[in-house]
Amino acid sequence: MHNRYSRQQLFSPIGENGQQQLNEKHVLIIGVGALGSASAEALVRAGIGKLTIIDRDYVEWSNLQRQQLYTEQDAQEKVPKVIAAKKRLQSINAEVEVNAYILDASSEKLPELLENVDLLMDATDNFDIRFMLNDLAQKYQIPWIYGSCVSSYGATYTIVPGKTPCLHCLLKVMPNTTGMTCDTVGIISPAVQIVAAYQVAEAFKILVGDEKALRKTYLTFDVWQNQHYEMNVEKLRKEDCPSCGENPTYPYLSFENQTKLEVLCGRDAIQIRPPKPVQYNLEQLAVQLRPYGEIQQNPYLLSLQAADYRIVIFQDGRVVIHGMQDIQEAKSIYYRLLG
Ligand SMILES: [Zn+2]
């Protein structure tokens, strides 16, 4: 029998035991954009037992420069990222069980998916969602690895509930990059790969149970400016932290649940989620919307190109209106087409 993991097993901190551990572990990656693609591929190649991926987007041409799991065909057909990712990941390693969910990370369904999850990997592009993940991780006592990147810059930090300060504890020391997003200042793929490499290395340590080896610093770098900083944050854990302190209230869990209408960060797009879940019949909807513009459709979503905007309607009722920044105008289009 060929042993596909032989080189990894020769690495003594993993060894045969570690490989066995990896094989039994379940990792949940939130977001399969650039970071999520990179860490999903690495974890699947490494032979983890089970991977769950969730993402709400479909593949676009502007993703291909850095989102390594996707192809031109995926962009052409607007395939949901998790569907394209799952197909690719299973062709890389059929032994790994891959579960894919077309889902918003702030969905009420997320807690259900946390059952028997050993590790959460952050691959989102949104701080509200990261703080929600941080609360979930504390509530369900699951380690998680924060990662973010934009431009030539990246940051990562490993959070182990009960042992390290949480993201909320670090709120005041984290560099403020609000307003900097991939859509405003761009991003280069090496920044993605460096963050993902650190995240995956930390993931291996957690999954094989080598906690002593975990990096205890908040790490940031700029690969273009040749900068690398590590901040020692061990003493920053706050006893009265609302997320990880003695009497946690998990403030970000209730905050996210109330959000129904959301402006997608820096994308010149507005997302609308209906207050109650719906199931659209996309075939029927296509007929109904034909007078409004050109329609493109696949089994998961329908896209309508109108004169001055493009609207994408997902089967579960979620809607993204591109080319739009005015919330009231977006609502009015929504009600006109779907109300
Ligand atoms: Zn905390």
Tab-separated table of N, CA, C and O in Angstrom, residues 4 7 13 15 34 37 65 72 79 100 112 116 118 121 133 135 176 191 223 241 248 261 279 283 285 313:
chain	number	residue	atom	x	y	z
A	4	ARG	N	0.366	7.784	1.580
A	4	ARG	CA	0.375	9.176	1.122
A	4	ARG	C	0.839	10.137	2.202
A	4	ARG	O	1.178	11.271	1.920
A	7	ARG	N	5.677	11.362	4.422
A	7	ARG	CA	6.585	12.483	4.723
A	7	ARG	C	6.136	13.262	5.953
A	7	ARG	O	6.927	13.777	6.721
A	13	PRO	N	7.207	15.581	15.428
A	13	PRO	CA	6.098	16.067	16.274
A	13	PRO	C	4.727	15.534	15.826
A	13	PRO	O	3.770	15.557	16.596
A	15	GLY	N	4.357	12.300	13.558
A	15	GLY	CA	4.556	10.857	13.693
A	15	GLY	C	3.312	10.053	13.368
A	15	GLY	O	2.311	10.595	12.898
A	34	ALA	N	-10.171	33.127	-0.247
A	34	ALA	CA	-8.738	32.879	-0.423
A	34	ALA	C	-8.160	32.067	0.741
A	34	ALA	O	-7.564	31.008	0.546
A	37	SER	N	-9.806	28.524	1.039
A	37	SER	CA	-9.334	27.600	-0.004
A	37	SER	C	-7.982	27.030	0.374
A	37	SER	O	-7.748	25.827	0.268
A	65	GLN	N	-7.531	34.958	-9.003
A	65	GLN	CA	-6.135	35.366	-8.795
A	65	GLN	C	-5.567	34.809	-7.485
A	65	GLN	O	-4.373	34.662	-7.343
A	72	GLU	N	-11.778	28.648	-14.026
A	72	GLU	CA	-12.536	29.549	-14.903
A	72	GLU	C	-13.970	29.052	-15.097
A	72	GLU	O	-14.908	29.835	-15.142
A	79	VAL	N	-20.718	29.038	-9.862
A	79	VAL	CA	-20.959	27.929	-8.943
A	79	VAL	C	-20.742	28.422	-7.512
A	79	VAL	O	-19.781	29.144	-7.251
A	100	ALA	N	-20.456	20.393	2.782
A	100	ALA	CA	-20.505	21.759	2.257
A	100	ALA	C	-21.871	22.383	2.512
A	100	ALA	O	-22.894	21.747	2.286
A	112	GLU	N	-25.692	24.494	15.259
A	112	GLU	CA	-25.939	23.062	14.994
A	112	GLU	C	-24.726	22.401	14.364
A	112	GLU	O	-24.467	21.218	14.563
A	116	ASN	N	-19.455	18.161	17.652
A	116	ASN	CA	-18.273	17.315	17.394
A	116	ASN	C	-17.195	17.983	16.544
A	116	ASN	O	-16.391	17.293	15.913
A	118	ASP	N	-13.747	19.871	16.297
A	118	ASP	CA	-12.554	19.993	17.145
A	118	ASP	C	-11.870	21.339	17.005
A	118	ASP	O	-11.109	21.747	17.876
A	121	MET	N	-11.773	27.322	11.981
A	121	MET	CA	-10.809	28.152	11.268
A	121	MET	C	-11.546	29.364	10.708
A	121	MET	O	-12.524	29.214	9.972
A	133	LEU	N	-17.916	34.516	15.934
A	133	LEU	CA	-17.200	33.239	16.038
A	133	LEU	C	-16.493	33.134	17.381
A	133	LEU	O	-16.458	32.072	18.003
A	135	ASP	N	-17.360	34.468	20.176
A	135	ASP	CA	-18.339	34.141	21.216
A	135	ASP	C	-18.777	32.677	21.132
A	135	ASP	O	-18.903	31.994	22.148
A	176	ASN	N	-6.042	48.870	13.761
A	176	ASN	CA	-7.324	49.191	13.147
A	176	ASN	C	-7.201	49.212	11.619
A	176	ASN	O	-6.584	50.093	11.046
A	191	ALA	N	0.212	37.268	0.621
A	191	ALA	CA	-0.321	37.640	1.938
A	191	ALA	C	-1.288	36.560	2.427
A	191	ALA	O	-1.302	36.188	3.600
A	223	VAL	N	4.289	41.688	3.796
A	223	VAL	CA	5.260	40.972	2.975
A	223	VAL	C	5.888	41.875	1.905
A	223	VAL	O	6.938	41.586	1.357
A	241	CYS	N	-14.124	40.079	30.802
A	241	CYS	CA	-14.413	40.052	29.361
A	241	CYS	C	-15.803	39.468	29.130
A	241	CYS	O	-16.125	38.394	29.628
A	248	PRO	N	-19.800	35.424	31.276
A	248	PRO	CA	-19.910	35.816	29.862
A	248	PRO	C	-21.361	36.045	29.440
A	248	PRO	O	-22.268	35.349	29.892
A	261	LEU	N	-30.643	42.926	7.426
A	261	LEU	CA	-30.272	43.576	6.191
A	261	LEU	C	-28.851	44.080	6.349
A	261	LEU	O	-28.534	44.782	7.290
A	279	GLN	N	-38.166	29.326	0.490
A	279	GLN	CA	-37.571	28.458	-0.522
A	279	GLN	C	-38.122	28.896	-1.865
A	279	GLN	O	-39.291	28.706	-2.137
A	283	GLU	N	-36.935	28.172	-11.130
A	283	GLU	CA	-37.472	28.056	-12.493
A	283	GLU	C	-38.622	29.058	-12.684
A	283	GLU	O	-38.672	29.818	-13.639
A	285	LEU	N	-39.329	31.617	-10.785
A	285	LEU	CA	-38.855	32.973	-10.581
A	285	LEU	C	-38.226	33.520	-11.867
A	285	LEU	O	-38.388	34.696	-12.211
A	313	ILE	N	-30.229	36.022	-6.687
A	313	ILE	CA	-31.210	35.483	-5.745
A	313	ILE	C	-30.869	34.026	-5.454
A	313	ILE	O	-30.782	33.205	-6.371
